[in-house]
Amino acid sequence: MKHQQRNFLEILKIELDDLQEDIETLKEICEQKLRDGLITNYVYKENMALYENELHAIKTFRQLIKTTNPDQFESLERMIQSLDEQFMTTMKSCGYARAGHICIKRKILKVANYVQGK
C-alpha cells in the first residue's frame, strides 16, 4: 500500500510538470493572439494574471507534496484527502484562483485512477 502512495506522489510530480508546460503554452498562445490583434490588452492581462496565479498554485502544491510522508497515511485515499484539504486552506490564504485547484484536482484523480489500476 505504501508503495502505491509513493508511486502516486512521483507520478503526480510528472503530471504537474505537464500541467505547467500546458500553462506556459497557453501564455505563448495568448501573447500571439495579442500580437495578431485577436484579443484586447485587457483580455491579455486578465488571462496572463490567471495563468501566473495557476503557476503559483502549482508551485505551492509541489511544496505540499515535498513535505508529505506517504508512510503517515493508512491509505491512498486518506493521503489524497489530506493533500486536498491542506491545499484548499493554502489556496484561500494565498488568494489562488479556483481554476488552479480544478486543474490540480483533475491531475490527482488521473494519477489516483492509474495507480489503482482503474
mmCIF file of C-alpha atoms in Angstrom:
data_model
loop_
_atom_site.group_PDB
_atom_site.id
_atom_site.type_symbol
_atom_site.label_atom_id
_atom_site.label_comp_id
_atom_site.label_asym_id
_atom_site.label_seq_id
_atom_site.Cartn_x
_atom_site.Cartn_y
_atom_site.Cartn_z
ATOM 1 C CA MET A 1 0.000 0.000 0.000
ATOM 2 C CA LYS A 2 2.777 2.459 0.899
ATOM 3 C CA HIS A 3 4.395 1.625 -2.420
ATOM 4 C CA GLN A 4 1.205 2.746 -4.169
ATOM 5 C CA GLN A 5 1.247 6.040 -2.264
ATOM 6 C CA ARG A 6 4.885 6.714 -3.146
ATOM 7 C CA ASN A 7 4.183 5.927 -6.791
ATOM 8 C CA PHE A 8 1.215 8.283 -6.684
ATOM 9 C CA LEU A 9 3.376 11.173 -5.458
ATOM 10 C CA GLU A 10 6.113 10.538 -8.029
ATOM 11 C CA ILE A 11 3.707 10.256 -10.949
ATOM 12 C CA LEU A 12 1.791 13.308 -9.743
ATOM 13 C CA LYS A 13 5.008 15.341 -9.909
ATOM 14 C CA ILE A 14 5.364 14.363 -13.566
ATOM 15 C CA GLU A 15 1.741 15.288 -14.247
ATOM 16 C CA LEU A 16 2.300 18.671 -12.592
ATOM 17 C CA ASP A 17 5.270 19.225 -14.920
ATOM 18 C CA ASP A 18 2.923 18.526 -17.815
ATOM 19 C CA LEU A 19 0.335 20.941 -16.431
ATOM 20 C CA GLN A 20 2.963 23.664 -16.076
ATOM 21 C CA GLU A 21 4.050 23.150 -19.669
ATOM 22 C CA ASP A 22 0.426 23.413 -20.803
ATOM 23 C CA ILE A 23 0.002 26.708 -18.967
ATOM 24 C CA GLU A 24 3.241 28.059 -20.442
ATOM 25 C CA THR A 25 1.918 27.115 -23.889
ATOM 26 C CA LEU A 26 -1.335 28.940 -23.148
ATOM 27 C CA LYS A 27 0.683 32.012 -22.209
ATOM 28 C CA GLU A 28 2.510 31.871 -25.537
ATOM 29 C CA ILE A 29 -0.769 31.486 -27.433
ATOM 30 C CA CYS A 30 -2.219 34.430 -25.544
ATOM 31 C CA GLU A 31 0.802 36.578 -26.434
ATOM 32 C CA GLN A 32 0.431 35.622 -30.085
ATOM 33 C CA LYS A 33 -3.269 36.485 -30.052
ATOM 34 C CA LEU A 34 -2.438 39.907 -28.635
ATOM 35 C CA ARG A 35 0.186 40.498 -31.341
ATOM 36 C CA ASP A 36 -2.304 39.398 -34.004
ATOM 37 C CA GLY A 37 -4.952 41.744 -32.646
ATOM 38 C CA LEU A 38 -7.327 38.903 -31.799
ATOM 39 C CA ILE A 39 -7.666 39.945 -28.157
ATOM 40 C CA THR A 40 -7.503 43.276 -26.377
ATOM 41 C CA ASN A 41 -4.769 44.269 -23.970
ATOM 42 C CA TYR A 42 -7.314 43.969 -21.159
ATOM 43 C CA VAL A 43 -8.138 40.343 -22.037
ATOM 44 C CA TYR A 44 -4.430 39.606 -22.413
ATOM 45 C CA LYS A 45 -3.644 40.958 -18.938
ATOM 46 C CA GLU A 46 -6.563 39.097 -17.359
ATOM 47 C CA ASN A 47 -5.512 35.826 -18.991
ATOM 48 C CA MET A 48 -1.868 36.260 -18.051
ATOM 49 C CA ALA A 49 -2.792 37.051 -14.448
ATOM 50 C CA LEU A 50 -4.834 33.850 -14.258
ATOM 51 C CA TYR A 51 -2.039 31.775 -15.806
ATOM 52 C CA GLU A 52 0.515 33.188 -13.355
ATOM 53 C CA ASN A 53 -1.869 32.532 -10.478
ATOM 54 C CA GLU A 54 -2.239 28.922 -11.613
ATOM 55 C CA LEU A 55 1.541 28.516 -11.883
ATOM 56 C CA HIS A 56 1.972 29.843 -8.340
ATOM 57 C CA ALA A 57 -0.708 27.432 -7.124
ATOM 58 C CA ILE A 58 1.135 24.521 -8.735
ATOM 59 C CA LYS A 59 4.398 25.621 -7.118
ATOM 60 C CA THR A 60 2.695 25.744 -3.727
ATOM 61 C CA PHE A 61 1.115 22.327 -4.260
ATOM 62 C CA ARG A 62 4.550 20.925 -5.104
ATOM 63 C CA GLN A 63 5.757 22.116 -1.701
ATOM 64 C CA LEU A 64 2.899 20.221 -0.063
ATOM 65 C CA ILE A 65 3.932 17.097 -1.946
ATOM 66 C CA LYS A 66 7.556 17.502 -0.807
ATOM 67 C CA THR A 67 6.503 17.652 2.833
ATOM 68 C CA THR A 68 4.078 14.736 2.560
ATOM 69 C CA ASN A 69 5.274 11.480 4.063
ATOM 70 C CA PRO A 70 3.264 8.644 2.492
ATOM 71 C CA ASP A 71 4.049 6.411 5.486
ATOM 72 C CA GLN A 72 1.846 8.640 7.669
ATOM 73 C CA PHE A 73 -1.321 7.576 5.877
ATOM 74 C CA GLU A 74 -3.207 4.313 6.095
ATOM 75 C CA SER A 75 -4.459 4.599 2.526
ATOM 76 C CA LEU A 76 -4.004 6.434 -0.746
ATOM 77 C CA GLU A 77 -7.469 7.941 -0.355
ATOM 78 C CA ARG A 78 -6.591 9.396 3.051
ATOM 79 C CA MET A 79 -3.348 10.868 1.709
ATOM 80 C CA ILE A 80 -5.196 12.459 -1.214
ATOM 81 C CA GLN A 81 -7.830 13.839 1.138
ATOM 82 C CA SER A 82 -5.136 15.344 3.356
ATOM 83 C CA LEU A 83 -3.321 16.913 0.402
ATOM 84 C CA ASP A 84 -6.573 18.369 -0.899
ATOM 85 C CA GLU A 85 -7.561 19.787 2.493
ATOM 86 C CA GLN A 86 -4.135 21.352 3.006
ATOM 87 C CA PHE A 87 -4.160 22.817 -0.473
ATOM 88 C CA MET A 88 -7.660 24.269 -0.065
ATOM 89 C CA THR A 89 -6.540 26.027 3.117
ATOM 90 C CA THR A 90 -3.434 27.347 1.374
ATOM 91 C CA MET A 91 -5.442 28.417 -1.667
ATOM 92 C CA LYS A 92 -7.739 30.527 0.461
ATOM 93 C CA SER A 93 -4.926 32.148 2.420
ATOM 94 C CA CYS A 94 -2.890 32.891 -0.726
ATOM 95 C CA GLY A 95 -5.844 34.016 -2.822
ATOM 96 C CA TYR A 96 -5.333 31.471 -5.580
ATOM 97 C CA ALA A 97 -7.993 31.227 -8.256
ATOM 98 C CA ARG A 98 -10.307 28.226 -8.176
ATOM 99 C CA ALA A 99 -9.076 27.307 -11.660
ATOM 100 C CA GLY A 100 -5.740 26.214 -10.190
ATOM 101 C CA HIS A 101 -7.438 23.805 -7.813
ATOM 102 C CA ILE A 102 -9.616 22.407 -10.588
ATOM 103 C CA CYS A 103 -6.584 21.678 -12.785
ATOM 104 C CA ILE A 104 -4.621 20.091 -9.955
ATOM 105 C CA LYS A 105 -7.618 18.053 -8.792
ATOM 106 C CA ARG A 106 -8.020 16.605 -12.294
ATOM 107 C CA LYS A 107 -4.366 15.531 -12.260
ATOM 108 C CA ILE A 108 -4.811 13.988 -8.812
ATOM 109 C CA LEU A 109 -7.791 11.950 -9.990
ATOM 110 C CA LYS A 110 -5.978 10.882 -13.155
ATOM 111 C CA VAL A 111 -2.953 9.624 -11.218
ATOM 112 C CA ALA A 112 -5.065 8.009 -8.487
ATOM 113 C CA ASN A 113 -7.021 6.053 -11.076
ATOM 114 C CA TYR A 114 -3.790 4.992 -12.756
ATOM 115 C CA VAL A 115 -2.031 3.726 -9.636
ATOM 116 C CA GLN A 116 -5.206 1.956 -8.500
ATOM 117 C CA GLY A 117 -5.487 0.218 -11.856
ATOM 118 C CA LYS A 118 -8.790 1.807 -12.809
#
